[in-house]
N, C-alpha and C. Protein backbone atom coordinates (compact mmCIF):
# COMPACT_ATOMS: atom_id res chain seq x y z
N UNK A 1 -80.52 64.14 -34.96
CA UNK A 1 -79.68 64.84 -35.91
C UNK A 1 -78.25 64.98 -35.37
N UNK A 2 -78.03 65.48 -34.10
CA UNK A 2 -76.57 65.60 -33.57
C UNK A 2 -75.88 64.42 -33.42
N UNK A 3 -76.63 63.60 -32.99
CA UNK A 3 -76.38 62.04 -33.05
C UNK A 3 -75.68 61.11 -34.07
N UNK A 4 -76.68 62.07 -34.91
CA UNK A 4 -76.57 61.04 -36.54
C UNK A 4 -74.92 61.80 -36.88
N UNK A 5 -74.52 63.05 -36.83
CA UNK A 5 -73.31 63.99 -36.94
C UNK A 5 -72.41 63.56 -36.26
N UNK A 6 -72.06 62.96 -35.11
CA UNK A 6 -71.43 62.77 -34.02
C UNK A 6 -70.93 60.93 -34.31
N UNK A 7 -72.00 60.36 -34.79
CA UNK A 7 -71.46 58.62 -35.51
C UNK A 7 -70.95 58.65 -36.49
N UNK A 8 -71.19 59.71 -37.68
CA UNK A 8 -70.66 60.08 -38.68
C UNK A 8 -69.55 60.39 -38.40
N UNK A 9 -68.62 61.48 -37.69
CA UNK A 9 -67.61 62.18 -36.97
C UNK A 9 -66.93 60.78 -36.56
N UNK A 10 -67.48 60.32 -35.21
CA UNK A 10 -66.67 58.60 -34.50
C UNK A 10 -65.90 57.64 -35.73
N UNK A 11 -67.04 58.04 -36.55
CA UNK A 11 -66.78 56.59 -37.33
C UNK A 11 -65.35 56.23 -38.92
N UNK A 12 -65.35 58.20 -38.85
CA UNK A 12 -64.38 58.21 -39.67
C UNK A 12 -63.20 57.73 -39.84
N UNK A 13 -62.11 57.43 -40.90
CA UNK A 13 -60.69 57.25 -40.74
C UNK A 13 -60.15 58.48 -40.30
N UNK A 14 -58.83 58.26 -39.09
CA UNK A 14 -57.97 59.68 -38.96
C UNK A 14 -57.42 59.92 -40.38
N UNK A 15 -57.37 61.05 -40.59
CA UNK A 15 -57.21 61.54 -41.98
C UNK A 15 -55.71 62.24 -41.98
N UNK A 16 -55.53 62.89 -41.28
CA UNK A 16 -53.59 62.64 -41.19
C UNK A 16 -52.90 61.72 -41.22
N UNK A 17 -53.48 60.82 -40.88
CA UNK A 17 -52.73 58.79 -40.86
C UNK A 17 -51.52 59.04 -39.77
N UNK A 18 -52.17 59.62 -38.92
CA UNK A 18 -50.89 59.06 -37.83
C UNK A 18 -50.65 57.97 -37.47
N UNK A 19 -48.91 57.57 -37.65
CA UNK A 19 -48.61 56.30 -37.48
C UNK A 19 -47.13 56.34 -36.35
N UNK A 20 -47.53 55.69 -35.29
CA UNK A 20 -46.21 55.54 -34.85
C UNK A 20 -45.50 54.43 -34.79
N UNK A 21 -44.33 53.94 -35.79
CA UNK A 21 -43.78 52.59 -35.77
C UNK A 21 -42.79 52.08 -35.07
N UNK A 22 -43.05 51.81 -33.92
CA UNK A 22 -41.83 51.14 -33.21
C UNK A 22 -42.21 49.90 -33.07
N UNK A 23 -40.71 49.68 -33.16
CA UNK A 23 -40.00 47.71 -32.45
C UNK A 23 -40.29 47.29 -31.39
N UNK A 24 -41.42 46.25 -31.15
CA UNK A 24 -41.40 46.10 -29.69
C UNK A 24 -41.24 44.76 -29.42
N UNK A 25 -40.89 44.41 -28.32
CA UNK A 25 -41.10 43.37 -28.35
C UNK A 25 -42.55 42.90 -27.21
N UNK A 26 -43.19 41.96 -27.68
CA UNK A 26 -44.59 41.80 -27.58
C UNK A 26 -44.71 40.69 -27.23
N UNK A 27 -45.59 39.99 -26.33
CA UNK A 27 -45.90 38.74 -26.31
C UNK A 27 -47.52 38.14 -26.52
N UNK A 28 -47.50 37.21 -27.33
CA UNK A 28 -48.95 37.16 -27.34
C UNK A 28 -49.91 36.95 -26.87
N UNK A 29 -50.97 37.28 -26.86
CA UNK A 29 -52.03 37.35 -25.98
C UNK A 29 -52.24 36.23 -25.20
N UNK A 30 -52.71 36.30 -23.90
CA UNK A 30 -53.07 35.57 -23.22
C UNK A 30 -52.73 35.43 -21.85
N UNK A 31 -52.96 35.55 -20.55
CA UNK A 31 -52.58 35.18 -19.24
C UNK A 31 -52.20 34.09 -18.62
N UNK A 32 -51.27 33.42 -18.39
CA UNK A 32 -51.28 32.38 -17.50
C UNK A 32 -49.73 32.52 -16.84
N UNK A 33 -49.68 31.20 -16.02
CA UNK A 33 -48.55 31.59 -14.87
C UNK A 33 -47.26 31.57 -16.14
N UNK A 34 -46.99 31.06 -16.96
CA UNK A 34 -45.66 31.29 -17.52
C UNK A 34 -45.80 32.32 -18.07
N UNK A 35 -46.84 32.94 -18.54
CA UNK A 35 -46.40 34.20 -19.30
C UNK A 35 -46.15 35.77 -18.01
N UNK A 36 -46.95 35.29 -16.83
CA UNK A 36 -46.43 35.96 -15.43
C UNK A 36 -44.79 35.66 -14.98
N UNK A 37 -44.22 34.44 -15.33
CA UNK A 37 -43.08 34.41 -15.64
C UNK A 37 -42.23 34.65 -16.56
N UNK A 38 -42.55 34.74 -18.12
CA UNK A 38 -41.67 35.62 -18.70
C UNK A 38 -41.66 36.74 -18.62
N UNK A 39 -42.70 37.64 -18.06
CA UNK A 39 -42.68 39.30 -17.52
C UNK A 39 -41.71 39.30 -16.81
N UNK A 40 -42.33 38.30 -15.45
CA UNK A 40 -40.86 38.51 -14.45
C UNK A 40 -39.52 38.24 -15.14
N UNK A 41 -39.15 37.81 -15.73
CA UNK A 41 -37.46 37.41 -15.69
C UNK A 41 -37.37 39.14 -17.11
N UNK A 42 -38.20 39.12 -17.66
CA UNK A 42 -37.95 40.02 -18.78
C UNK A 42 -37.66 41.32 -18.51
N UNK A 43 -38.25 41.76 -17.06
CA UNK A 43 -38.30 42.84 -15.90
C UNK A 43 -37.02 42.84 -15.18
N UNK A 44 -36.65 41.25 -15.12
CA UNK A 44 -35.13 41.10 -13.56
C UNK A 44 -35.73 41.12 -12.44
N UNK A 45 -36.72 40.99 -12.31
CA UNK A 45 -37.83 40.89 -11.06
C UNK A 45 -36.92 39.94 -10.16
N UNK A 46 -36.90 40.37 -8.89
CA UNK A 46 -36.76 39.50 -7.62
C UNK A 46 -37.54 38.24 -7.66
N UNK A 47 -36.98 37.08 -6.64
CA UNK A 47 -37.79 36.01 -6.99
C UNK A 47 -39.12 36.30 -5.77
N UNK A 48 -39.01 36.94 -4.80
CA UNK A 48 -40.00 36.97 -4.15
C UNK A 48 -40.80 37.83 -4.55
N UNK A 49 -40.53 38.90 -6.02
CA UNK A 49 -42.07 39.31 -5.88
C UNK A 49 -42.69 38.60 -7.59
N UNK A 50 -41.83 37.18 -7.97
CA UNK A 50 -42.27 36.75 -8.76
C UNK A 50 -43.76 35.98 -8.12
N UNK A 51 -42.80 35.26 -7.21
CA UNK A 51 -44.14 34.38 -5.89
C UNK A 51 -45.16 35.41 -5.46
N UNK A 52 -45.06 36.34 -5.22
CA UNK A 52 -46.26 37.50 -5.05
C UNK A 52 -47.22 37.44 -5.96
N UNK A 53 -46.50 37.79 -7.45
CA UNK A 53 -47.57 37.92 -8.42
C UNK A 53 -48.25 36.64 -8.70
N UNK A 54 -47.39 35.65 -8.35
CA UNK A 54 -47.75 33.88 -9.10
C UNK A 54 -49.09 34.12 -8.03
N UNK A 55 -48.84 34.13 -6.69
CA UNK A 55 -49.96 33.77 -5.55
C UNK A 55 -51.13 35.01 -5.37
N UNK A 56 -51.22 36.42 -6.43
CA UNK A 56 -52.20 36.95 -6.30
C UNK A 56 -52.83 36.65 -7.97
N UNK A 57 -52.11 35.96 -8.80
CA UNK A 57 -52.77 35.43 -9.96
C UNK A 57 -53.73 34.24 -9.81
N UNK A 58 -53.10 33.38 -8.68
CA UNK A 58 -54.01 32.08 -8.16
C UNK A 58 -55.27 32.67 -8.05
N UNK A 59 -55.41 33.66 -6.93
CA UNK A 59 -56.70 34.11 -6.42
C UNK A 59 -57.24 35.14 -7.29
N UNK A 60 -56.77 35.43 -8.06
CA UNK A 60 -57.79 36.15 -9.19
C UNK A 60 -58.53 35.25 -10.28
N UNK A 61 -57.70 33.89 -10.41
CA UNK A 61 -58.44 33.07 -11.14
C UNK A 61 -59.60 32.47 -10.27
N UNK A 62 -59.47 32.60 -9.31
CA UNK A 62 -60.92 32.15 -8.37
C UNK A 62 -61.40 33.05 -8.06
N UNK A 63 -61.09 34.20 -8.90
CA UNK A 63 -62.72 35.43 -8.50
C UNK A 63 -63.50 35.37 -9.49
N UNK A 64 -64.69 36.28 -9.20
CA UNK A 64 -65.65 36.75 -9.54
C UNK A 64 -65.96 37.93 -10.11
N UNK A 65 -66.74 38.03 -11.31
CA UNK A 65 -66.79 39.29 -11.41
C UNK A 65 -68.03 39.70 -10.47
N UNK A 66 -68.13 40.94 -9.86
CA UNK A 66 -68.79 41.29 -9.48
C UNK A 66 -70.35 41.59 -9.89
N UNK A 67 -71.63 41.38 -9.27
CA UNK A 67 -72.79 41.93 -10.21
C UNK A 67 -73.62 42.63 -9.62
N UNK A 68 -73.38 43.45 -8.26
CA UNK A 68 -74.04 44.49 -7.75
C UNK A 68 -74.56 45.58 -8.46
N UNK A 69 -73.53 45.78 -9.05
CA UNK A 69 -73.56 47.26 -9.65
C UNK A 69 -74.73 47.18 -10.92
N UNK A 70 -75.40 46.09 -11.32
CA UNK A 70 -76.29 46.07 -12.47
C UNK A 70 -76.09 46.80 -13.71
N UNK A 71 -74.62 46.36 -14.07
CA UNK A 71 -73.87 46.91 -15.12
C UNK A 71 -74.04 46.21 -16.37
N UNK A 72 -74.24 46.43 -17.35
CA UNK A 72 -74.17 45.51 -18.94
C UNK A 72 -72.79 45.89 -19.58
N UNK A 73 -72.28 44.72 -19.85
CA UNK A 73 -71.02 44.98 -20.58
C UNK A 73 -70.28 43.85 -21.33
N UNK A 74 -70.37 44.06 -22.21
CA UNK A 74 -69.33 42.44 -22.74
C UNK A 74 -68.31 42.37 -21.95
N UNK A 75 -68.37 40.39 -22.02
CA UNK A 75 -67.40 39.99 -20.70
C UNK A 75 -66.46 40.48 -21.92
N UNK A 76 -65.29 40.51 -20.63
CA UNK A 76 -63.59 40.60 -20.64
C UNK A 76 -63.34 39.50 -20.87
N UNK A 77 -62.41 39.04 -22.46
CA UNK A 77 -61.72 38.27 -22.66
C UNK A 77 -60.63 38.09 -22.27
N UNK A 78 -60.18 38.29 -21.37
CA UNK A 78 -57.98 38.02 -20.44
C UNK A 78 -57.73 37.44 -21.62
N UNK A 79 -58.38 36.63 -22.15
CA UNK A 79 -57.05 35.92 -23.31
C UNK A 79 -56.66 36.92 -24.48
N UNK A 80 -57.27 37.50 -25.12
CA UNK A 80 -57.49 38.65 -25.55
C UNK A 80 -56.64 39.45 -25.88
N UNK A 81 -56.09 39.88 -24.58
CA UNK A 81 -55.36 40.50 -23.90
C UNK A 81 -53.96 40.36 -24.18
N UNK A 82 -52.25 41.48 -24.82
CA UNK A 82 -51.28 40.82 -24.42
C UNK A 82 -50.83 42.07 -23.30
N UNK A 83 -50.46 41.45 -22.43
CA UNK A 83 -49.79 42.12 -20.99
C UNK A 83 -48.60 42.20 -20.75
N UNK A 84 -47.79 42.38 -22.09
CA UNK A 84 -46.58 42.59 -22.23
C UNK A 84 -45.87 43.27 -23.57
N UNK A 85 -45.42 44.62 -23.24
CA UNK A 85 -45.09 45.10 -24.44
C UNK A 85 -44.13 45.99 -24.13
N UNK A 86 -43.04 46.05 -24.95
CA UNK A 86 -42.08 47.31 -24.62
C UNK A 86 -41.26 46.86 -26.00
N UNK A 87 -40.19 48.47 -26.07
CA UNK A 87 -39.96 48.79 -27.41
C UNK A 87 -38.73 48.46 -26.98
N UNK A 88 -38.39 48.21 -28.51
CA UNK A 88 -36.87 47.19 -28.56
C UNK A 88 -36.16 48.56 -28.62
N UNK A 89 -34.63 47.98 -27.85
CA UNK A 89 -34.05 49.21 -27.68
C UNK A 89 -33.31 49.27 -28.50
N UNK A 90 -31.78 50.40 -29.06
CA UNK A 90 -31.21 50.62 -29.70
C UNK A 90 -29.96 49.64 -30.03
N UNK A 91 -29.75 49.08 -28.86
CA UNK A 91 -28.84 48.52 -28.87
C UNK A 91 -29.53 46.33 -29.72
N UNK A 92 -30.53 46.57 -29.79
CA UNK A 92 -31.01 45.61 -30.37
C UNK A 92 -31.08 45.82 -31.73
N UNK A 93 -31.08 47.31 -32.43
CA UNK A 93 -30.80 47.05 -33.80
C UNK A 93 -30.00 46.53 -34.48
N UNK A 94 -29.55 46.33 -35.80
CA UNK A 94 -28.69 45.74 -36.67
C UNK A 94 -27.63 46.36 -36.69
């Protein structure tokens, strides 16, 4: 019964309709080394800690997820994913 109250409750629309609309600029989903490079230059990032991130992105594409922990979970799509977002500033309006 609390259960059945509580999915009912989850499952609703927010009913105030909060909306917050900002300009962002966004890039679309997905990981790979150029889009680790348009972060960097989009940031002003130094070039040595562009090579940082490029050379700990290498070795994350050769990991593993871990399976000790005897966890169930839908895999993680990275592509999925966009890893870049920030709001356009004022001086970018019309």
């Amino acid at each position: 019964m609390a259960n059945e109250h509580i999915n009912e409750v989850i499952q609703r629309e927010y009913a105030p309709g909060f909306i917050t609309n900002i300009e962002s600029d966004t890039l679309p989903p997905g990981l790979s080394e150029s889009v680790i490079r348009i972060i960097s230059a989009k940031k002003e990032e130094p070039e040595w800690l562009l090579e940082w991130r490029l050379a700990a992105y290498q070795k994350w594409l050769e990991m593993t997820p871990p399976d000790w922990a005897q966890v169930t979970h839908p895999k993680i799509d990275h592509n999925a994913i966009s890893y870049f977002s920030a709001p356009k500033s004022m001086a970018d309006k019309p």
